[in-house]
Amino acid sequence: MEKPHNQHIDKIFKAIADPTRREIFHALVVASVALSITQISERYDISRQGVTKHIKTLQQAGLITINAHGRERYCLPSTKPLKLVKDWVNFYDKFWDDSLSRLGDHLDSQT
Amino acid sequence: MEKPHNQHIDKIFKAIADPTRREIFHALVVASVALSITQISERYDISRQGVTKHIKTLQQAGLITINAHGRERYCLPSTKPLKLVKDWVNFYDKFWDDSLSRLGDHLDSQT
DNA sequence: GAAATATGCAACCATTTAGTAGCATTTAGA
DNA sequence: TCTAAATGCTACTAAATGGTTGCATATTTC
């Protein structure tokens, strides 16, 4: 029913929906130094422009910030937006499967 | 790099990436009884077939199971797959933003 | 200053996606 | 039994997505 849904969380969920983006984000987090776009693209089979697009999506979700340094642009990850994902998931802790399956108890046949 | 990535978690992340699907899942979880596909579609502006597609995506992610009862098919949510999302998010607890921002400390200029 | 490097931007392409409508099938009910 | 309801299946469409290439621009470096 048309909840005025959160713009930001949509972008976060979208950003982490792609496995390549999750990989890039992961690589940035565990890296010991900031990585430039070229350095990131060297790690994957996709082109530099492909990486740039993913970076942009991650940036829009707030999952990375860009640190320009001369002609290079270093990507710094931010785990802060993941708090919203965590909150979203944690909401469902109250509903464990055993209780949910009782929702169908008034039905007799199953498939 | 070609990590042999987890098929299941990809489907889960994809399923929860869409705001409408998150709404449907949410509605199913908080509902006091199991809902049929028609009952679900009545709650949204999209068509029954549109809902059916979303249901299928959620089902493939393991986030709902179908409980057939006569000509009706009741949808039961399952929060179990969310454990994988939770684990994914929790991994990043070790990396708080304050520490991550130091990754760029060797750079002098910023934007 | 010239060449090489890092990047952005724009156009393009194939596939997927979210949504639709039409029709067939199964089940419930009068 | 005839009809209405719940659903599946099969196109179909428009838009988004993930990817590409080519070219322009800015910055280093020699």
PDB file of C-alpha atoms (C1' of nucleotides) in Angstrom:
ATOM      1  CA  MET A   1       0.000   0.000   0.000  1.00  0.00           C
ATOM      2  CA  GLU A   2       2.441   2.648  -1.141  1.00  0.00           C
ATOM      3  CA  LYS A   3       4.636   3.041   1.854  1.00  0.00           C
ATOM      4  CA  PRO A   4       6.917   6.068   1.214  1.00  0.00           C
ATOM      5  CA  HIS A   5       9.846   3.716   1.125  1.00  0.00           C
ATOM      6  CA  ASN A   6      13.378   4.613   2.055  1.00  0.00           C
ATOM      7  CA  GLN A   7      15.409   5.715  -0.935  1.00  0.00           C
ATOM      8  CA  HIS A   8      18.723   4.992   0.700  1.00  0.00           C
ATOM      9  CA  ILE A   9      18.051   1.436   1.768  1.00  0.00           C
ATOM     10  CA  ASP A  10      16.858   0.601  -1.732  1.00  0.00           C
ATOM     11  CA  LYS A  11      20.225   1.699  -3.075  1.00  0.00           C
ATOM     12  CA  ILE A  12      22.090  -0.292  -0.475  1.00  0.00           C
ATOM     13  CA  PHE A  13      20.168  -3.472  -1.174  1.00  0.00           C
ATOM     14  CA  LYS A  14      20.636  -2.937  -4.880  1.00  0.00           C
ATOM     15  CA  ALA A  15      24.349  -2.335  -4.465  1.00  0.00           C
ATOM     16  CA  ILE A  16      24.943  -5.527  -2.539  1.00  0.00           C
ATOM     17  CA  ALA A  17      22.690  -7.570  -4.807  1.00  0.00           C
ATOM     18  CA  ASP A  18      25.420  -8.014  -7.385  1.00  0.00           C
ATOM     19  CA  PRO A  19      28.092 -10.616  -6.565  1.00  0.00           C
ATOM     20  CA  THR A  20      30.820  -8.677  -8.354  1.00  0.00           C
ATOM     21  CA  ARG A  21      30.038  -5.585  -6.310  1.00  0.00           C
ATOM     22  CA  ARG A  22      30.105  -7.607  -3.122  1.00  0.00           C
ATOM     23  CA  GLU A  23      33.505  -8.919  -4.164  1.00  0.00           C
ATOM     24  CA  ILE A  24      34.817  -5.439  -4.883  1.00  0.00           C
ATOM     25  CA  PHE A  25      33.498  -4.141  -1.595  1.00  0.00           C
ATOM     26  CA  HIS A  26      35.034  -7.074   0.221  1.00  0.00           C
ATOM     27  CA  ALA A  27      38.394  -6.549  -1.468  1.00  0.00           C
ATOM     28  CA  LEU A  28      38.378  -2.884  -0.482  1.00  0.00           C
ATOM     29  CA  VAL A  29      37.552  -3.655   3.133  1.00  0.00           C
ATOM     30  CA  VAL A  30      40.194  -6.283   3.640  1.00  0.00           C
ATOM     31  CA  ALA A  31      42.855  -4.419   1.660  1.00  0.00           C
ATOM     32  CA  SER A  32      45.604  -2.930   3.773  1.00  0.00           C
ATOM     33  CA  VAL A  33      45.746   0.204   1.650  1.00  0.00           C
ATOM     34  CA  ALA A  34      43.305   2.238  -0.422  1.00  0.00           C
ATOM     35  CA  LEU A  35      42.967   0.959  -3.980  1.00  0.00           C
ATOM     36  CA  SER A  36      42.589   3.006  -7.138  1.00  0.00           C
ATOM     37  CA  ILE A  37      40.053   2.107  -9.796  1.00  0.00           C
ATOM     38  CA  THR A  38      42.739   0.740 -12.068  1.00  0.00           C
ATOM     39  CA  GLN A  39      44.136  -1.363  -9.260  1.00  0.00           C
ATOM     40  CA  ILE A  40      40.691  -2.781  -8.602  1.00  0.00           C
ATOM     41  CA  SER A  41      40.062  -3.585 -12.259  1.00  0.00           C
ATOM     42  CA  GLU A  42      43.326  -5.493 -12.435  1.00  0.00           C
ATOM     43  CA  ARG A  43      41.809  -7.965  -9.996  1.00  0.00           C
ATOM     44  CA  TYR A  44      38.816  -8.823 -12.159  1.00  0.00           C
ATOM     45  CA  ASP A  45      38.113  -9.953 -15.659  1.00  0.00           C
ATOM     46  CA  ILE A  46      35.822  -7.057 -16.405  1.00  0.00           C
ATOM     47  CA  SER A  47      37.039  -3.826 -17.940  1.00  0.00           C
ATOM     48  CA  ARG A  48      38.012  -0.708 -16.057  1.00  0.00           C
ATOM     49  CA  GLN A  49      34.793   1.005 -17.171  1.00  0.00           C
ATOM     50  CA  GLY A  50      32.825  -1.919 -15.891  1.00  0.00           C
ATOM     51  CA  VAL A  51      34.477  -1.508 -12.525  1.00  0.00           C
ATOM     52  CA  THR A  52      33.834   2.224 -12.632  1.00  0.00           C
ATOM     53  CA  LYS A  53      30.112   1.536 -12.980  1.00  0.00           C
ATOM     54  CA  HIS A  54      30.117  -0.791 -10.015  1.00  0.00           C
ATOM     55  CA  ILE A  55      32.076   1.759  -8.019  1.00  0.00           C
ATOM     56  CA  LYS A  56      29.459   4.366  -8.826  1.00  0.00           C
ATOM     57  CA  THR A  57      26.677   2.098  -7.611  1.00  0.00           C
ATOM     58  CA  LEU A  58      28.550   1.376  -4.395  1.00  0.00           C
ATOM     59  CA  GLN A  59      29.220   5.066  -3.964  1.00  0.00           C
ATOM     60  CA  GLN A  60      25.550   5.944  -4.353  1.00  0.00           C
ATOM     61  CA  ALA A  61      24.777   3.460  -1.639  1.00  0.00           C
ATOM     62  CA  GLY A  62      27.347   5.136   0.583  1.00  0.00           C
ATOM     63  CA  LEU A  63      29.402   1.970   0.709  1.00  0.00           C
ATOM     64  CA  ILE A  64      32.510   3.663  -0.631  1.00  0.00           C
ATOM     65  CA  THR A  65      33.884   7.161  -0.832  1.00  0.00           C
ATOM     66  CA  ILE A  66      36.331   8.439  -3.397  1.00  0.00           C
ATOM     67  CA  ASN A  67      39.604   9.940  -2.349  1.00  0.00           C
ATOM     68  CA  ALA A  68      41.040  11.840  -5.308  1.00  0.00           C
ATOM     69  CA  HIS A  69      44.807  12.041  -5.377  1.00  0.00           C
ATOM     70  CA  GLY A  70      46.232  13.573  -8.509  1.00  0.00           C
ATOM     71  CA  ARG A  71      45.064  11.650 -11.497  1.00  0.00           C
ATOM     72  CA  GLU A  72      44.180   8.680  -9.357  1.00  0.00           C
ATOM     73  CA  ARG A  73      40.982   8.118  -7.410  1.00  0.00           C
ATOM     74  CA  TYR A  74      41.289   5.898  -4.420  1.00  0.00           C
ATOM     75  CA  CYS A  75      38.259   4.032  -3.124  1.00  0.00           C
ATOM     76  CA  LEU A  76      37.612   3.850   0.584  1.00  0.00           C
ATOM     77  CA  PRO A  77      34.946   1.475   1.837  1.00  0.00           C
ATOM     78  CA  SER A  78      32.425   2.410   4.508  1.00  0.00           C
ATOM     79  CA  THR A  79      30.587  -0.227   6.483  1.00  0.00           C
ATOM     80  CA  LYS A  80      28.196   2.267   7.993  1.00  0.00           C
ATOM     81  CA  PRO A  81      25.289   1.736   5.570  1.00  0.00           C
ATOM     82  CA  LEU A  82      25.356  -1.962   6.412  1.00  0.00           C
ATOM     83  CA  LYS A  83      23.769  -1.014   9.698  1.00  0.00           C
ATOM     84  CA  LEU A  84      20.505  -0.539   7.851  1.00  0.00           C
ATOM     85  CA  VAL A  85      20.780  -3.992   6.330  1.00  0.00           C
ATOM     86  CA  LYS A  86      21.581  -5.427   9.712  1.00  0.00           C
ATOM     87  CA  ASP A  87      18.540  -3.748  11.222  1.00  0.00           C
ATOM     88  CA  TRP A  88      16.372  -5.039   8.421  1.00  0.00           C
ATOM     89  CA  VAL A  89      17.548  -8.601   8.944  1.00  0.00           C
ATOM     90  CA  ASN A  90      17.410  -8.414  12.718  1.00  0.00           C
ATOM     91  CA  PHE A  91      13.755  -7.458  12.630  1.00  0.00           C
ATOM     92  CA  TYR A  92      12.984 -10.985  11.499  1.00  0.00           C
ATOM     93  CA  ASP A  93      14.745 -12.539  14.462  1.00  0.00           C
ATOM     94  CA  LYS A  94      11.429 -12.303  16.252  1.00  0.00           C
ATOM     95  CA  PHE A  95       9.909 -14.600  13.636  1.00  0.00           C
ATOM     96  CA  TRP A  96      11.558 -17.975  13.621  1.00  0.00           C
ATOM     97  CA  ASP A  97      10.437 -20.579  11.156  1.00  0.00           C
ATOM     98  CA  ASP A  98       8.780 -22.811  13.684  1.00  0.00           C
ATOM     99  CA  SER A  99       6.345 -20.075  14.576  1.00  0.00           C
ATOM    100  CA  LEU A 100       5.819 -19.020  10.983  1.00  0.00           C
ATOM    101  CA  SER A 101       4.868 -22.509   9.879  1.00  0.00           C
ATOM    102  CA  ARG A 102       1.911 -22.357  12.270  1.00  0.00           C
ATOM    103  CA  LEU A 103       0.429 -19.655  10.066  1.00  0.00           C
ATOM    104  CA  GLY A 104      -0.765 -22.442   7.824  1.00  0.00           C
ATOM    105  CA  ASP A 105      -2.132 -24.669  10.562  1.00  0.00           C
ATOM    106  CA  HIS A 106      -5.725 -24.042   9.597  1.00  0.00           C
ATOM    107  CA  LEU A 107      -5.054 -25.718   6.251  1.00  0.00           C
ATOM    108  CA  ASP A 108      -5.394 -29.468   5.955  1.00  0.00           C
ATOM    109  CA  SER A 109      -3.661 -30.546   2.733  1.00  0.00           C
ATOM    110  CA  GLN A 110      -0.148 -29.603   1.722  1.00  0.00           C
ATOM    111  CA  THR A 111       2.274 -29.809  -1.185  1.00  0.00           C
TER     112      THR A 111
ATOM    113  CA  MET B   1      39.983 -14.506  -9.315  1.00  0.00           C
ATOM    114  CA  GLU B   2      36.789 -16.408 -10.143  1.00  0.00           C
ATOM    115  CA  LYS B   3      35.759 -17.442  -6.676  1.00  0.00           C
ATOM    116  CA  PRO B   4      33.247 -20.335  -7.032  1.00  0.00           C
ATOM    117  CA  HIS B   5      30.555 -18.148  -5.555  1.00  0.00           C
ATOM    118  CA  ASN B   6      27.580 -19.407  -3.630  1.00  0.00           C
ATOM    119  CA  GLN B   7      24.556 -19.831  -5.838  1.00  0.00           C
ATOM    120  CA  HIS B   8      22.104 -19.664  -2.982  1.00  0.00           C
ATOM    121  CA  ILE B   9      23.275 -16.447  -1.435  1.00  0.00           C
ATOM    122  CA  ASP B  10      23.154 -14.759  -4.819  1.00  0.00           C
ATOM    123  CA  LYS B  11      19.482 -15.653  -5.068  1.00  0.00           C
ATOM    124  CA  ILE B  12      18.789 -14.414  -1.572  1.00  0.00           C
ATOM    125  CA  PHE B  13      20.472 -11.075  -2.161  1.00  0.00           C
ATOM    126  CA  LYS B  14      18.666 -10.753  -5.466  1.00  0.00           C
ATOM    127  CA  ALA B  15      15.322 -11.600  -3.875  1.00  0.00           C
ATOM    128  CA  ILE B  16      15.611  -8.969  -1.186  1.00  0.00           C
ATOM    129  CA  ALA B  17      16.984  -6.358  -3.571  1.00  0.00           C
ATOM    130  CA  ASP B  18      13.528  -5.457  -4.813  1.00  0.00           C
ATOM    131  CA  PRO B  19      11.480  -3.222  -2.499  1.00  0.00           C
ATOM    132  CA  THR B  20       8.186  -4.794  -3.569  1.00  0.00           C
ATOM    133  CA  ARG B  21       9.516  -8.241  -2.714  1.00  0.00           C
ATOM    134  CA  ARG B  22      10.703  -7.015   0.655  1.00  0.00           C
ATOM    135  CA  GLU B  23       7.218  -5.643   1.251  1.00  0.00           C
ATOM    136  CA  ILE B  24       5.575  -8.908   0.269  1.00  0.00           C
ATOM    137  CA  PHE B  25       7.928 -10.881   2.454  1.00  0.00           C
ATOM    138  CA  HIS B  26       7.301  -8.520   5.325  1.00  0.00           C
ATOM    139  CA  ALA B  27       3.545  -8.772   4.903  1.00  0.00           C
ATOM    140  CA  LEU B  28       3.731 -12.557   4.940  1.00  0.00           C
ATOM    141  CA  VAL B  29       5.853 -12.618   8.078  1.00  0.00           C
ATOM    142  CA  VAL B  30       3.698 -10.277  10.109  1.00  0.00           C
ATOM    143  CA  ALA B  31       0.417 -11.729   8.851  1.00  0.00           C
ATOM    144  CA  SER B  32      -1.460 -13.766  11.406  1.00  0.00           C
ATOM    145  CA  VAL B  33      -2.541 -16.336   8.817  1.00  0.00           C
ATOM    146  CA  ALA B  34      -1.116 -17.729   5.594  1.00  0.00           C
ATOM    147  CA  LEU B  35      -2.011 -15.639   2.555  1.00  0.00           C
ATOM    148  CA  SER B  36      -2.916 -16.858  -0.915  1.00  0.00           C
ATOM    149  CA  ILE B  37      -1.459 -15.283  -4.026  1.00  0.00           C
ATOM    150  CA  THR B  38      -4.721 -13.517  -4.780  1.00  0.00           C
ATOM    151  CA  GLN B  39      -4.894 -12.175  -1.247  1.00  0.00           C
ATOM    152  CA  ILE B  40      -1.375 -10.827  -1.594  1.00  0.00           C
ATOM    153  CA  SER B  41      -2.079  -9.160  -4.939  1.00  0.00           C
ATOM    154  CA  GLU B  42      -5.070  -7.404  -3.453  1.00  0.00           C
ATOM    155  CA  ARG B  43      -2.676  -5.517  -1.220  1.00  0.00           C
ATOM    156  CA  TYR B  44      -0.616  -4.074  -4.042  1.00  0.00           C
ATOM    157  CA  ASP B  45      -1.187  -2.128  -7.208  1.00  0.00           C
ATOM    158  CA  ILE B  46       0.564  -4.674  -9.361  1.00  0.00           C
ATOM    159  CA  SER B  47      -1.282  -7.480 -11.105  1.00  0.00           C
ATOM    160  CA  ARG B  48      -1.652 -11.034  -9.815  1.00  0.00           C
ATOM    161  CA  GLN B  49       0.854 -12.233 -12.394  1.00  0.00           C
ATOM    162  CA  GLY B  50       3.308  -9.643 -11.199  1.00  0.00           C
ATOM    163  CA  VAL B  51       2.925 -10.939  -7.672  1.00  0.00           C
ATOM    164  CA  THR B  52       3.298 -14.517  -8.873  1.00  0.00           C
ATOM    165  CA  LYS B  53       6.675 -13.628 -10.367  1.00  0.00           C
ATOM    166  CA  HIS B  54       7.859 -12.054  -7.140  1.00  0.00           C
ATOM    167  CA  ILE B  55       6.627 -15.083  -5.231  1.00  0.00           C
ATOM    168  CA  LYS B  56       8.652 -17.308  -7.516  1.00  0.00           C
ATOM    169  CA  THR B  57      11.796 -15.279  -6.899  1.00  0.00           C
ATOM    170  CA  LEU B  58      11.257 -15.398  -3.156  1.00  0.00           C
ATOM    171  CA  GLN B  59      10.611 -19.108  -3.370  1.00  0.00           C
ATOM    172  CA  GLN B  60      13.841 -19.726  -5.260  1.00  0.00           C
ATOM    173  CA  ALA B  61      15.682 -17.912  -2.516  1.00  0.00           C
ATOM    174  CA  GLY B  62      14.011 -20.160   0.030  1.00  0.00           C
ATOM    175  CA  LEU B  63      12.293 -17.194   1.629  1.00  0.00           C
ATOM    176  CA  ILE B  64       8.829 -18.639   1.157  1.00  0.00           C
ATOM    177  CA  THR B  65       7.299 -22.056   0.669  1.00  0.00           C
ATOM    178  CA  ILE B  66       4.019 -22.802  -1.039  1.00  0.00           C
ATOM    179  CA  ASN B  67       1.267 -24.627   0.766  1.00  0.00           C
ATOM    180  CA  ALA B  68      -1.255 -25.826  -1.801  1.00  0.00           C
ATOM    181  CA  HIS B  69      -4.802 -26.115  -0.526  1.00  0.00           C
ATOM    182  CA  GLY B  70      -7.409 -26.873  -3.131  1.00  0.00           C
ATOM    183  CA  ARG B  71      -7.285 -24.311  -5.865  1.00  0.00           C
ATOM    184  CA  GLU B  72      -5.476 -21.892  -3.601  1.00  0.00           C
ATOM    185  CA  ARG B  73      -1.763 -21.707  -2.897  1.00  0.00           C
ATOM    186  CA  TYR B  74      -0.843 -20.258   0.433  1.00  0.00           C
ATOM    187  CA  CYS B  75       2.544 -18.654   0.921  1.00  0.00           C
ATOM    188  CA  LEU B  76       4.502 -19.315   4.081  1.00  0.00           C
ATOM    189  CA  PRO B  77       7.567 -17.201   4.778  1.00  0.00           C
ATOM    190  CA  SER B  78      10.819 -18.629   6.050  1.00  0.00           C
ATOM    191  CA  THR B  79      13.382 -16.460   7.765  1.00  0.00           C
ATOM    192  CA  LYS B  80      16.040 -19.133   7.701  1.00  0.00           C
ATOM    193  CA  PRO B  81      17.893 -17.945   4.570  1.00  0.00           C
ATOM    194  CA  LEU B  82      18.310 -14.550   6.199  1.00  0.00           C
ATOM    195  CA  LYS B  83      20.947 -16.160   8.384  1.00  0.00           C
ATOM    196  CA  LEU B  84      23.295 -16.055   5.413  1.00  0.00           C
ATOM    197  CA  VAL B  85      22.642 -12.352   4.947  1.00  0.00           C
ATOM    198  CA  LYS B  86      23.200 -11.772   8.620  1.00  0.00           C
ATOM    199  CA  ASP B  87      26.501 -13.634   8.495  1.00  0.00           C
ATOM    200  CA  TRP B  88      27.553 -11.624   5.483  1.00  0.00           C
ATOM    201  CA  VAL B  89      26.815  -8.347   7.213  1.00  0.00           C
ATOM    202  CA  ASN B  90      28.311  -9.384  10.525  1.00  0.00           C
ATOM    203  CA  PHE B  91      31.636 -10.127   8.903  1.00  0.00           C
ATOM    204  CA  TYR B  92      32.081  -6.395   8.423  1.00  0.00           C
ATOM    205  CA  ASP B  93      31.603  -5.659  12.099  1.00  0.00           C
ATOM    206  CA  LYS B  94      35.325  -6.134  12.464  1.00  0.00           C
ATOM    207  CA  PHE B  95      35.884  -3.228  10.088  1.00  0.00           C
ATOM    208  CA  TRP B  96      34.473  -0.026  11.461  1.00  0.00           C
ATOM    209  CA  ASP B  97      34.705   3.143   9.443  1.00  0.00           C
ATOM    210  CA  ASP B  98      37.250   4.815  11.641  1.00  0.00           C
ATOM    211  CA  SER B  99      39.734   2.070  10.924  1.00  0.00           C
ATOM    212  CA  LEU B 100      38.887   1.907   7.254  1.00  0.00           C
ATOM    213  CA  SER B 101      39.495   5.597   6.724  1.00  0.00           C
ATOM    214  CA  ARG B 102      43.095   5.043   7.766  1.00  0.00           C
ATOM    215  CA  LEU B 103      43.583   3.008   4.623  1.00  0.00           C
ATOM    216  CA  GLY B 104      43.946   6.295   2.816  1.00  0.00           C
ATOM    217  CA  ASP B 105      46.284   7.911   5.305  1.00  0.00           C
ATOM    218  CA  HIS B 106      49.253   7.702   3.003  1.00  0.00           C
ATOM    219  CA  LEU B 107      47.484  10.043   0.587  1.00  0.00           C
ATOM    220  CA  ASP B 108      47.847  13.771   1.059  1.00  0.00           C
ATOM    221  CA  SER B 109      45.081  15.483  -0.925  1.00  0.00           C
ATOM    222  CA  GLN B 110      41.418  14.612  -0.775  1.00  0.00           C
ATOM    223  CA  THR B 111      38.103  15.327  -2.483  1.00  0.00           C
TER     224      THR B 111
ATOM    225  C1'  DG C   1      56.946  19.775 -24.186  1.00  0.00           C
ATOM    226  C1'  DA C   2      55.848  14.947 -25.425  1.00  0.00           C
ATOM    227  C1'  DA C   3      54.483  10.520 -24.104  1.00  0.00           C
ATOM    228  C1'  DA C   4      52.313   7.588 -20.959  1.00  0.00           C
ATOM    229  C1'  DT C   5      48.886   6.819 -17.332  1.00  0.00           C
ATOM    230  C1'  DA C   6      44.355   7.268 -14.819  1.00  0.00           C
ATOM    231  C1'  DT C   7      40.183   8.480 -15.410  1.00  0.00           C
ATOM    232  C1'  DG C   8      35.445  10.300 -17.151  1.00  0.00           C
ATOM    233  C1'  DC C   9      31.951  10.430 -20.538  1.00  0.00           C
ATOM    234  C1'  DA C  10      28.970   8.839 -24.210  1.00  0.00           C
ATOM    235  C1'  DA C  11      27.229   5.484 -27.129  1.00  0.00           C
ATOM    236  C1'  DC C  12      26.152   1.064 -27.780  1.00  0.00           C
ATOM    237  C1'  DC C  13      24.630  -3.954 -26.989  1.00  0.00           C
ATOM    238  C1'  DA C  14      22.648  -8.171 -24.972  1.00  0.00           C
ATOM    239  C1'  DT C  15      20.257  -9.857 -21.162  1.00  0.00           C
ATOM    240  C1'  DT C  16      17.439  -9.523 -17.327  1.00  0.00           C
ATOM    241  C1'  DT C  17      13.732  -7.544 -14.976  1.00  0.00           C
ATOM    242  C1'  DA C  18       9.282  -5.837 -13.563  1.00  0.00           C
ATOM    243  C1'  DG C  19       5.369  -5.476 -15.287  1.00  0.00           C
ATOM    244  C1'  DT C  20       1.333  -6.483 -18.511  1.00  0.00           C
ATOM    245  C1'  DA C  21      -2.614  -9.300 -20.970  1.00  0.00           C
ATOM    246  C1'  DG C  22      -4.708 -13.544 -22.828  1.00  0.00           C
ATOM    247  C1'  DC C  23      -5.945 -18.089 -22.416  1.00  0.00           C
ATOM    248  C1'  DA C  24      -6.095 -22.769 -20.418  1.00  0.00           C
ATOM    249  C1'  DT C  25      -6.779 -25.622 -16.282  1.00  0.00           C
ATOM    250  C1'  DT C  26      -8.285 -26.955 -11.813  1.00  0.00           C
ATOM    251  C1'  DT C  27     -11.344 -26.560  -7.973  1.00  0.00           C
ATOM    252  C1'  DA C  28     -15.449 -24.770  -5.379  1.00  0.00           C
ATOM    253  C1'  DG C  29     -20.114 -23.785  -5.040  1.00  0.00           C
ATOM    254  C1'  DA C  30     -24.924 -23.060  -6.351  1.00  0.00           C
TER     255       DA C  30
ATOM    256  C1'  DT D   1     -23.731 -29.660 -14.073  1.00  0.00           C
ATOM    257  C1'  DC D   2     -22.780 -24.969 -14.925  1.00  0.00           C
ATOM    258  C1'  DT D   3     -20.387 -21.091 -13.367  1.00  0.00           C
ATOM    259  C1'  DA D   4     -17.120 -18.477 -10.862  1.00  0.00           C
ATOM    260  C1'  DA D   5     -12.717 -18.224  -8.663  1.00  0.00           C
ATOM    261  C1'  DA D   6      -7.556 -19.204  -8.146  1.00  0.00           C
ATOM    262  C1'  DT D   7      -3.922 -20.199 -10.483  1.00  0.00           C
ATOM    263  C1'  DG D   8      -0.318 -21.485 -14.239  1.00  0.00           C
ATOM    264  C1'  DC D   9       1.621 -20.711 -18.615  1.00  0.00           C
ATOM    265  C1'  DT D  10       2.980 -18.176 -22.583  1.00  0.00           C
ATOM    266  C1'  DA D  11       3.889 -14.325 -24.976  1.00  0.00           C
ATOM    267  C1'  DC D  12       4.903  -9.434 -25.015  1.00  0.00           C
ATOM    268  C1'  DT D  13       6.860  -4.658 -23.689  1.00  0.00           C
ATOM    269  C1'  DA D  14       9.613  -1.061 -21.589  1.00  0.00           C
ATOM    270  C1'  DA D  15      13.179  -0.094 -18.731  1.00  0.00           C
ATOM    271  C1'  DA D  16      17.206  -1.267 -16.122  1.00  0.00           C
ATOM    272  C1'  DT D  17      21.519  -3.724 -15.863  1.00  0.00           C
ATOM    273  C1'  DG D  18      26.153  -5.384 -16.698  1.00  0.00           C
ATOM    274  C1'  DG D  19      29.108  -5.181 -19.869  1.00  0.00           C
ATOM    275  C1'  DT D  20      31.725  -3.307 -23.912  1.00  0.00           C
ATOM    276  C1'  DT D  21      34.568   0.224 -26.970  1.00  0.00           C
ATOM    277  C1'  DG D  22      36.189   4.768 -28.415  1.00  0.00           C
ATOM    278  C1'  DC D  23      37.543   9.175 -27.391  1.00  0.00           C
ATOM    279  C1'  DA D  24      38.517  13.275 -24.606  1.00  0.00           C
ATOM    280  C1'  DT D  25      40.832  15.188 -20.509  1.00  0.00           C
ATOM    281  C1'  DA D  26      43.880  15.691 -16.739  1.00  0.00           C
ATOM    282  C1'  DT D  27      48.118  14.481 -14.512  1.00  0.00           C
ATOM    283  C1'  DT D  28      52.770  12.377 -14.310  1.00  0.00           C
ATOM    284  C1'  DT D  29      57.052  11.554 -15.891  1.00  0.00           C
ATOM    285  C1'  DC D  30      60.844  11.665 -18.961  1.00  0.00           C
TER     286       DC D  30
END
